[in-house]
Short mmCIF file of C-alpha atoms in Angstrom, two decimals:
data_model
loop_
_atom_site.label_atom_id
_atom_site.label_comp_id
_atom_site.label_asym_id
_atom_site.label_seq_id
_atom_site.Cartn_x
_atom_site.Cartn_y
_atom_site.Cartn_z
CA MET A 1164 6.60 19.80 23.66
CA SER A 1165 6.41 18.01 27.01
CA ASP A 1166 9.41 16.76 28.96
CA LYS A 1167 8.26 13.19 28.32
CA PHE A 1168 8.31 13.73 24.56
CA ASN A 1169 11.64 15.58 24.56
CA THR A 1170 13.23 12.79 26.59
CA LEU A 1171 11.95 10.11 24.21
CA LYS A 1172 13.04 12.15 21.19
CA ALA A 1173 16.56 12.54 22.59
CA ARG A 1174 16.82 8.81 23.36
CA THR A 1175 15.60 7.97 19.85
CA GLU A 1176 18.12 10.24 18.17
CA SER A 1177 20.95 8.82 20.25
CA VAL A 1178 20.48 5.18 19.22
CA LEU A 1179 18.45 4.99 15.97
CA CYS A 1180 19.60 5.90 12.47
CA ASN A 1181 18.22 9.20 11.27
CA THR A 1182 16.10 7.82 8.43
CA TYR A 1183 12.62 9.08 9.29
CA GLY A 1184 11.07 12.51 9.40
CA ARG A 1185 9.08 11.63 12.50
CA TYR A 1186 5.92 13.37 13.68
CA PRO A 1187 6.30 15.53 16.81
CA MET A 1188 4.54 12.98 19.00
CA GLY A 1189 5.23 9.69 20.75
CA ILE A 1190 2.49 7.04 20.64
CA THR A 1191 1.87 4.85 23.68
CA LYS A 1192 -1.49 3.29 22.79
CA ALA A 1193 -3.63 2.62 19.72
CA VAL A 1194 -7.19 1.27 19.88
CA GLY A 1195 -9.75 1.28 17.08
CA SER A 1196 -9.34 4.55 15.18
CA ARG A 1197 -7.69 6.36 18.10
CA LEU A 1198 -4.04 6.98 18.99
CA THR A 1199 -2.89 8.18 22.41
CA ASP A 1200 0.35 10.08 22.91
CA LEU A 1201 2.80 10.25 25.80
CA ASP A 1202 0.79 12.98 27.52
CA GLY A 1203 -2.53 11.19 27.19
CA ARG A 1204 -3.86 13.24 24.29
CA GLU A 1205 -6.09 11.32 21.88
CA TYR A 1206 -5.94 11.60 18.09
CA VAL A 1207 -8.16 10.34 15.28
CA ASP A 1208 -6.00 8.10 13.11
CA LEU A 1209 -6.58 8.77 9.42
CA LEU A 1210 -3.35 7.06 8.35
CA ALA A 1211 -3.69 3.51 9.78
CA GLY A 1212 0.07 2.98 9.94
CA ILE A 1213 0.15 3.92 6.22
CA ALA A 1214 -2.70 1.64 5.08
CA VAL A 1215 -1.61 -1.18 7.40
CA CYS A 1216 -4.12 -1.40 10.26
CA ASN A 1217 -7.16 -1.66 8.00
CA LEU A 1218 -9.27 -3.25 10.73
CA GLY A 1219 -8.34 -0.61 13.30
CA HIS A 1220 -5.84 -0.93 16.13
CA SER A 1221 -5.62 -3.55 18.88
CA ARG A 1222 -8.43 -5.78 17.72
CA PRO A 1223 -9.11 -8.29 20.51
CA GLU A 1224 -9.78 -11.05 17.96
CA ILE A 1225 -6.33 -10.50 16.44
CA ALA A 1226 -4.68 -10.48 19.88
CA ARG A 1227 -6.44 -13.74 20.78
CA VAL A 1228 -5.35 -15.54 17.60
CA MET A 1229 -1.81 -14.22 17.99
CA ALA A 1230 -1.54 -15.42 21.58
CA GLU A 1231 -3.04 -18.84 20.90
CA GLN A 1232 -0.85 -19.45 17.85
CA ALA A 1233 2.28 -18.27 19.69
CA GLN A 1234 1.74 -21.09 22.20
CA LYS A 1235 1.42 -23.62 19.39
CA LEU A 1236 3.85 -22.75 16.59
CA VAL A 1237 5.76 -19.53 15.87
CA HIS A 1238 8.59 -20.43 13.51
CA VAL A 1239 10.15 -23.52 12.00
CA SER A 1240 11.15 -22.07 8.58
CA ASN A 1241 9.79 -22.93 5.17
CA LEU A 1242 11.61 -26.25 5.11
CA PHE A 1243 8.42 -27.74 6.57
CA TYR A 1244 4.77 -28.03 5.51
CA GLN A 1245 2.58 -25.86 7.75
CA GLU A 1246 -1.21 -25.98 8.06
CA GLU A 1247 -1.60 -22.29 8.92
CA GLN A 1248 0.32 -21.19 5.85
CA VAL A 1249 -1.63 -23.41 3.47
CA ALA A 1250 -5.01 -22.47 4.96
CA TYR A 1251 -4.26 -18.80 4.44
CA ALA A 1252 -2.95 -19.29 0.91
CA GLU A 1253 -6.10 -21.20 -0.01
CA GLU A 1254 -8.32 -18.40 1.24
CA LEU A 1255 -6.28 -15.51 -0.18
CA THR A 1256 -5.97 -16.97 -3.67
CA LYS A 1257 -9.73 -17.70 -3.65
CA TRP A 1258 -10.50 -14.06 -2.81
CA MET A 1259 -8.19 -12.91 -5.60
CA GLY A 1260 -9.02 -15.45 -8.27
CA LEU A 1261 -5.35 -16.38 -8.72
CA GLY A 1262 -3.44 -19.62 -8.41
CA LYS A 1263 -0.44 -19.54 -6.10
CA ALA A 1264 1.14 -17.40 -3.40
CA PHE A 1265 4.63 -16.76 -2.04
CA PHE A 1266 4.79 -15.19 1.42
CA CYS A 1267 7.49 -12.76 2.55
CA ASN A 1268 7.88 -9.91 5.03
CA SER A 1269 7.31 -6.54 3.34
CA GLY A 1270 6.13 -4.74 0.25
CA ALA A 1271 9.62 -4.13 -1.05
CA GLU A 1272 10.39 -7.83 -0.64
CA ALA A 1273 7.17 -8.71 -2.47
CA ASN A 1274 8.13 -6.50 -5.40
CA GLU A 1275 11.65 -7.96 -5.39
CA GLY A 1276 10.07 -11.40 -5.58
CA ALA A 1277 7.82 -10.35 -8.45
CA ILE A 1278 10.79 -8.94 -10.39
CA LYS A 1279 12.72 -12.19 -9.91
CA LEU A 1280 9.68 -14.23 -10.88
CA ALA A 1281 9.18 -12.25 -14.10
CA ARG A 1282 12.80 -12.64 -15.16
CA ARG A 1283 12.96 -16.34 -14.36
CA TYR A 1284 9.59 -17.00 -15.98
CA MET A 1285 10.74 -15.46 -19.24
CA ARG A 1286 13.97 -17.44 -19.30
CA THR A 1287 12.70 -20.82 -18.10
CA ILE A 1288 9.11 -20.94 -19.39
CA LYS A 1289 9.10 -18.57 -22.38
CA LYS A 1290 12.72 -19.35 -23.31
CA ARG A 1291 13.43 -15.66 -23.94
CA ASP A 1292 16.34 -13.64 -22.59
CA ALA A 1293 13.98 -10.95 -21.33
CA TYR A 1294 14.70 -9.17 -18.05
CA GLU A 1295 13.59 -5.52 -18.26
CA ILE A 1296 10.78 -4.28 -16.01
CA VAL A 1297 8.78 -1.29 -17.26
CA THR A 1298 7.26 1.02 -14.62
CA LEU A 1299 5.44 4.35 -14.61
CA ASP A 1300 6.47 7.88 -13.72
CA GLY A 1301 5.35 8.79 -10.19
CA SER A 1302 5.28 5.20 -8.98
CA PHE A 1303 6.67 3.90 -5.70
CA HIS A 1304 7.69 0.25 -5.36
CA GLY A 1305 10.03 0.11 -2.35
CA ARG A 1306 13.38 1.03 -0.83
CA THR A 1307 15.65 -1.86 -1.80
CA LEU A 1308 18.09 -1.19 -4.63
CA ALA A 1309 15.95 -2.98 -7.21
CA THR A 1310 12.61 -1.56 -6.07
CA LEU A 1311 13.83 2.02 -5.76
CA THR A 1312 15.26 1.67 -9.26
CA ALA A 1313 11.82 0.54 -10.39
CA THR A 1314 10.27 3.52 -8.60
CA GLY A 1315 9.38 6.41 -10.89
CA GLN A 1316 10.50 9.16 -8.50
CA PRO A 1317 14.07 10.44 -8.91
CA LYS A 1318 14.26 11.82 -5.36
CA VAL A 1319 14.32 8.34 -3.77
CA LYS A 1320 17.31 7.30 -5.92
CA GLU A 1321 19.63 10.17 -5.09
CA TYR A 1322 23.08 9.11 -3.79
CA PHE A 1323 22.38 5.37 -4.21
CA GLY A 1324 23.97 4.78 -7.60
CA PRO A 1325 25.09 2.88 -9.46
CA LEU A 1326 21.63 1.34 -9.64
CA PRO A 1327 20.79 -2.07 -11.10
CA GLU A 1328 20.14 -2.23 -14.81
CA GLY A 1329 17.00 -3.63 -16.36
CA PHE A 1330 14.41 -1.02 -15.45
CA VAL A 1331 12.63 1.43 -17.75
CA THR A 1332 10.25 4.17 -16.59
CA VAL A 1333 7.67 5.66 -18.95
CA PRO A 1334 5.27 8.63 -18.60
CA TRP A 1335 1.98 8.16 -16.79
CA ASN A 1336 -1.14 7.88 -18.94
CA ASP A 1337 0.74 7.53 -22.24
CA PRO A 1338 -0.10 4.21 -23.96
CA ALA A 1339 2.08 5.04 -26.97
CA ALA A 1340 5.14 5.55 -24.75
CA LEU A 1341 4.48 2.25 -22.98
CA ASP A 1342 4.04 0.39 -26.25
CA LYS A 1343 7.28 1.85 -27.60
CA ALA A 1344 9.23 0.98 -24.43
CA ILE A 1345 8.45 -2.73 -24.64
CA THR A 1346 11.12 -4.61 -26.59
CA ASP A 1347 12.27 -8.20 -26.88
CA LYS A 1348 14.17 -7.59 -23.62
CA THR A 1349 11.00 -6.76 -21.64
CA ALA A 1350 9.82 -9.28 -19.08
CA ALA A 1351 6.98 -7.40 -17.39
CA VAL A 1352 5.13 -4.15 -16.82
CA LEU A 1353 4.73 -3.26 -13.12
CA VAL A 1354 2.07 -0.67 -12.22
CA GLU A 1355 0.16 0.82 -9.33
CA LEU A 1356 -3.42 1.41 -10.41
CA ILE A 1357 -3.70 4.12 -7.78
CA GLN A 1358 -0.39 5.76 -6.96
CA GLY A 1359 -0.30 6.34 -3.20
CA GLU A 1360 3.09 7.90 -2.57
CA GLY A 1361 2.69 9.49 -5.99
CA GLY A 1362 -0.10 11.70 -4.65
CA VAL A 1363 -3.21 9.47 -4.59
CA ARG A 1364 -3.40 9.38 -8.39
CA PRO A 1365 -5.96 6.89 -9.79
CA MET A 1366 -5.36 5.47 -13.24
CA SER A 1367 -8.12 6.03 -15.78
CA THR A 1368 -10.01 2.95 -16.90
CA GLU A 1369 -9.04 3.65 -20.50
CA TYR A 1370 -5.34 3.68 -19.67
CA ALA A 1371 -5.53 0.61 -17.43
CA VAL A 1372 -7.27 -1.36 -20.16
CA ALA A 1373 -4.65 -0.15 -22.65
CA VAL A 1374 -1.83 -1.30 -20.36
CA GLU A 1375 -3.27 -4.81 -20.17
CA ARG A 1376 -3.90 -4.92 -23.93
CA ILE A 1377 -0.31 -3.89 -24.66
CA CYS A 1378 1.04 -6.54 -22.28
CA ARG A 1379 -1.04 -9.21 -24.00
CA ASP A 1380 -0.09 -8.00 -27.48
CA LYS A 1381 3.61 -7.99 -26.57
CA ASP A 1382 3.42 -11.21 -24.54
CA VAL A 1383 4.90 -9.77 -21.34
CA LEU A 1384 3.64 -10.18 -17.79
CA LEU A 1385 1.25 -7.65 -16.26
CA MET A 1386 2.23 -7.16 -12.60
CA VAL A 1387 0.10 -4.99 -10.31
CA ASP A 1388 1.49 -3.49 -7.10
CA GLU A 1389 -1.45 -3.60 -4.65
CA ILE A 1390 0.68 -3.03 -1.56
CA GLN A 1391 -1.19 0.12 -0.56
CA THR A 1392 -4.45 -0.41 -2.45
CA GLY A 1393 -5.22 -4.08 -1.76
CA MET A 1394 -7.14 -5.70 1.09
CA GLY A 1395 -10.37 -3.75 0.57
CA ARG A 1396 -8.84 -0.30 0.71
CA THR A 1397 -10.47 0.88 -2.54
CA GLY A 1398 -13.92 -0.61 -2.01
CA ASN A 1399 -13.03 -3.78 -3.90
CA PHE A 1400 -10.80 -6.46 -2.44
CA MET A 1401 -8.17 -5.48 -5.01
CA ALA A 1402 -7.95 -2.29 -7.05
CA TYR A 1403 -7.54 -4.25 -10.28
CA GLN A 1404 -11.11 -5.50 -9.81
CA HIS A 1405 -12.39 -1.95 -10.40
CA TYR A 1406 -10.81 -2.04 -13.83
CA GLY A 1407 -11.77 -5.56 -14.86
CA LEU A 1408 -8.11 -6.53 -15.24
CA SER A 1409 -6.60 -10.01 -15.04
CA PRO A 1410 -3.01 -9.51 -13.87
CA ASP A 1411 -0.42 -12.26 -14.02
CA VAL A 1412 1.26 -11.25 -10.76
CA VAL A 1413 0.02 -9.16 -7.81
CA THR A 1414 2.14 -7.90 -4.92
CA LEU A 1415 0.70 -7.29 -1.45
CA ALA A 1416 1.84 -6.26 2.03
CA LYS A 1417 0.63 -3.52 4.43
CA GLY A 1418 -2.94 -4.64 5.30
CA LEU A 1419 -2.36 -8.40 5.08
CA ALA A 1420 -1.85 -9.03 8.81
CA ASN A 1421 -3.14 -5.75 10.31
CA GLY A 1422 0.19 -4.59 11.69
CA LEU A 1423 2.34 -7.70 11.69
CA PRO A 1424 5.04 -7.70 8.97
CA MET A 1425 3.86 -9.65 5.94
CA GLY A 1426 4.16 -9.45 2.18
CA ALA A 1427 2.97 -11.69 -0.63
CA VAL A 1428 3.46 -12.39 -4.30
CA VAL A 1429 0.28 -13.88 -5.75
CA ALA A 1430 0.33 -15.18 -9.32
CA THR A 1431 -1.53 -17.20 -11.90
CA ASP A 1432 -0.54 -20.84 -12.10
CA ASP A 1433 1.20 -20.12 -15.39
CA ALA A 1434 3.29 -17.21 -14.06
CA ALA A 1435 4.06 -19.03 -10.81
CA ALA A 1436 5.70 -21.80 -12.84
CA GLY A 1437 8.65 -19.41 -13.17
CA PHE A 1438 9.66 -20.38 -9.64
CA ALA A 1439 11.18 -23.73 -8.70
CA PRO A 1440 12.72 -25.10 -5.47
CA GLY A 1441 15.80 -23.06 -4.63
CA ALA A 1442 14.93 -20.23 -7.02
CA HIS A 1443 13.61 -17.91 -4.31
CA ALA A 1444 13.20 -18.04 -0.55
CA THR A 1445 12.85 -16.12 2.68
CA THR A 1446 13.54 -17.21 6.26
CA PHE A 1447 10.59 -15.68 8.07
CA GLY A 1448 7.90 -15.41 5.38
CA GLY A 1449 4.54 -16.98 6.13
CA GLY A 1450 5.28 -18.24 9.64
CA GLY A 1451 2.61 -19.69 11.90
CA VAL A 1452 1.68 -16.55 13.85
CA ILE A 1453 1.66 -14.29 10.79
CA THR A 1454 -0.52 -16.52 8.63
CA ALA A 1455 -2.92 -17.37 11.47
CA VAL A 1456 -3.44 -13.65 12.03
CA ALA A 1457 -3.77 -12.97 8.30
CA LEU A 1458 -6.49 -15.61 8.03
CA GLU A 1459 -8.31 -13.96 10.93
CA VAL A 1460 -8.06 -10.63 9.08
CA LEU A 1461 -9.93 -12.13 6.13
CA ARG A 1462 -12.57 -13.57 8.45
CA ILE A 1463 -13.17 -10.19 10.08
CA MET A 1464 -13.26 -8.44 6.72
CA LYS A 1465 -15.94 -10.86 5.54
CA ASP A 1466 -18.01 -10.82 8.74
CA GLU A 1467 -17.99 -7.02 8.98
CA ASP A 1468 -18.37 -6.48 5.22
CA LEU A 1469 -15.43 -4.07 5.32
CA VAL A 1470 -14.86 -4.06 1.57
CA ASN A 1471 -18.33 -2.67 0.90
CA ARG A 1472 -17.96 -0.38 3.90
CA ALA A 1473 -14.80 1.09 2.41
CA ARG A 1474 -16.73 1.77 -0.79
CA THR A 1475 -19.70 3.51 0.84
CA GLU A 1476 -17.73 5.44 3.47
CA GLY A 1477 -15.15 6.38 0.85
CA GLN A 1478 -17.83 7.77 -1.44
CA HIS A 1479 -19.23 9.80 1.43
CA PHE A 1480 -15.84 11.11 2.54
CA LEU A 1481 -14.62 11.92 -0.97
CA GLY A 1482 -17.90 13.70 -1.65
CA ARG A 1483 -17.31 15.92 1.37
CA LEU A 1484 -13.75 16.63 0.21
CA HIS A 1485 -15.16 17.66 -3.17
CA ASP A 1486 -17.42 20.09 -1.30
CA LEU A 1487 -14.34 21.65 0.28
CA VAL A 1488 -12.75 22.10 -3.15
CA ASP A 1489 -15.88 23.93 -4.30
CA GLU A 1490 -15.86 26.02 -1.14
CA PHE A 1491 -12.17 26.97 -1.26
CA PRO A 1492 -11.21 27.18 -4.96
CA ASP A 1493 -8.40 29.63 -4.16
CA LYS A 1494 -6.61 27.09 -1.97
CA LEU A 1495 -7.64 23.66 -3.26
CA GLU A 1496 -7.13 22.12 -6.69
CA GLU A 1497 -9.04 18.83 -6.47
CA ALA A 1498 -10.08 15.86 -4.36
CA ARG A 1499 -9.36 12.40 -5.73
CA GLY A 1500 -9.28 8.80 -4.68
CA VAL A 1501 -11.16 5.51 -4.64
CA GLY A 1502 -12.73 4.00 -1.54
CA LEU A 1503 -10.78 4.96 1.56
CA ILE A 1504 -7.60 6.08 -0.16
CA CYS A 1505 -8.23 9.77 -0.72
CA GLY A 1506 -6.15 12.82 -1.51
CA LEU A 1507 -6.89 16.52 -1.14
CA VAL A 1508 -4.69 18.47 -3.56
CA PHE A 1509 -3.67 21.98 -2.57
CA LYS A 1510 -2.55 24.66 -5.01
CA GLU A 1511 0.49 25.43 -2.87
CA PRO A 1512 2.68 23.31 -0.53
CA ALA A 1513 0.41 21.82 2.13
CA ALA A 1514 2.73 21.03 5.05
CA TRP A 1515 1.07 23.81 7.02
CA ALA A 1516 -2.32 22.10 6.64
CA TRP A 1517 -0.94 18.76 7.80
CA GLN A 1518 0.55 20.46 10.86
CA ALA A 1519 -2.70 22.29 11.59
CA MET A 1520 -4.68 19.05 11.37
CA LEU A 1521 -2.25 17.37 13.75
CA ALA A 1522 -2.71 20.23 16.18
CA LYS A 1523 -6.47 19.64 16.00
CA GLY A 1524 -6.00 15.94 16.77
CA PHE A 1525 -6.08 14.30 13.32
CA VAL A 1526 -3.22 12.12 12.06
CA LEU A 1527 -2.70 11.98 8.28
CA ASN A 1528 0.21 12.80 6.01
CA CYS A 1529 1.33 15.05 3.20
CA THR A 1530 2.79 13.54 0.04
CA GLN A 1531 4.20 15.11 -3.12
CA GLU A 1532 4.32 18.40 -1.16
CA ARG A 1533 0.76 19.40 -2.05
CA VAL A 1534 -1.44 16.37 -1.33
CA LEU A 1535 -2.98 15.54 2.03
CA ARG A 1536 -3.38 11.75 1.99
CA PHE A 1537 -6.12 9.97 3.95
CA LEU A 1538 -5.82 6.22 4.67
CA PRO A 1539 -8.12 5.64 7.64
CA PRO A 1540 -8.92 2.17 8.98
CA LEU A 1541 -11.77 0.66 7.00
CA SER A 1542 -13.71 0.42 10.26
CA THR A 1543 -13.42 4.15 11.04
CA PRO A 1544 -16.75 5.62 12.24
CA ARG A 1545 -18.32 8.09 9.82
CA ALA A 1546 -18.41 10.64 12.64
CA ASP A 1547 -14.59 10.66 12.65
CA LEU A 1548 -14.46 11.23 8.89
CA ASP A 1549 -16.98 14.06 9.15
CA ALA A 1550 -15.07 15.59 12.05
CA ALA A 1551 -11.93 15.60 9.89
CA VAL A 1552 -13.77 17.48 7.15
CA GLU A 1553 -14.98 20.08 9.63
CA ALA A 1554 -11.43 20.48 10.96
CA LEU A 1555 -10.20 20.99 7.40
CA ARG A 1556 -12.91 23.61 6.83
CA GLU A 1557 -11.78 25.47 9.95
CA ILE A 1558 -8.12 25.58 8.97
CA LEU A 1559 -8.92 26.55 5.38
CA SER A 1560 -11.19 29.33 6.63
CA ALA A 1561 -8.46 30.60 8.93
#
């Protein structure tokens, strides 16, 4: 490591809480699909800030909108009507085919809002004392106390008890277990249709359809966590559109404002009636700069046809990962994903492969110990995706 990096690392460790397993690099610049470190070395970014910078880094259009809006209106709180916020809500709900939005600051906050909405909806609209949220094994819904309790991964809950009550986790891909878990105390089922932190695990169409049918039969809300999979990532604007589902509540964050902190709860008009003035709030959510940028994100996505691009480039990239599985059956188990959320599953722990790819100049990550996860910007050139496959072939051959 260079002296520059070691100095920055020491400064970081002296003043910041030790909560991240950071990569052995310091980033000074990010443009398009490229990152530049302290020593001027360039990397291909196949992580996009963990599915955040879907349009690529440092888009000049985004910078222009941000600067212009910052000179007009940054923050006045949600005590006031704001044109930027309404304009974005109108466009987002139109893209999603849903009725109303609530804007916040992160994915965890969005899921917290959805949980509160489900409980209040059941008590005020349905007149039922129902509060339990059913989630799936392997899921990841956030780091707050409520959302980590909802998360179906025991490792994230260790040392944080006692945890809030009112959450039930059932096995993945088991309709009978889900049906049995829903009682008169159940308010909603919260699912990821493609588990990202869970190892890039897509839900089968049969199971997704069964989940919605069970929710309708039991008269509970269907809530879909699209924090990692929304905003075109899967080759549809939302992952639920692949499955033909009609969720009551959808949570979003990550790609909404291409790097600025934003989350959203988007719901049908019926489900949104669970909220009333004073029932839920956030100080910073949906401010002028954030929503102006988010509206520009949608404009760019439409103009550059990035949703369809994610579908076609994802099919190409996943096809090449499948070729690697066929080529290295002793080391690789499978390739899976939808659009540009892809996972390469190793038969043994894969940290070594992640480290080798980083050494070759490709930034990605390893989840669930054995899965290399790829979340490149939707605008990533195909040449970069192909170069990543060739780098993988080299390290697997070695």
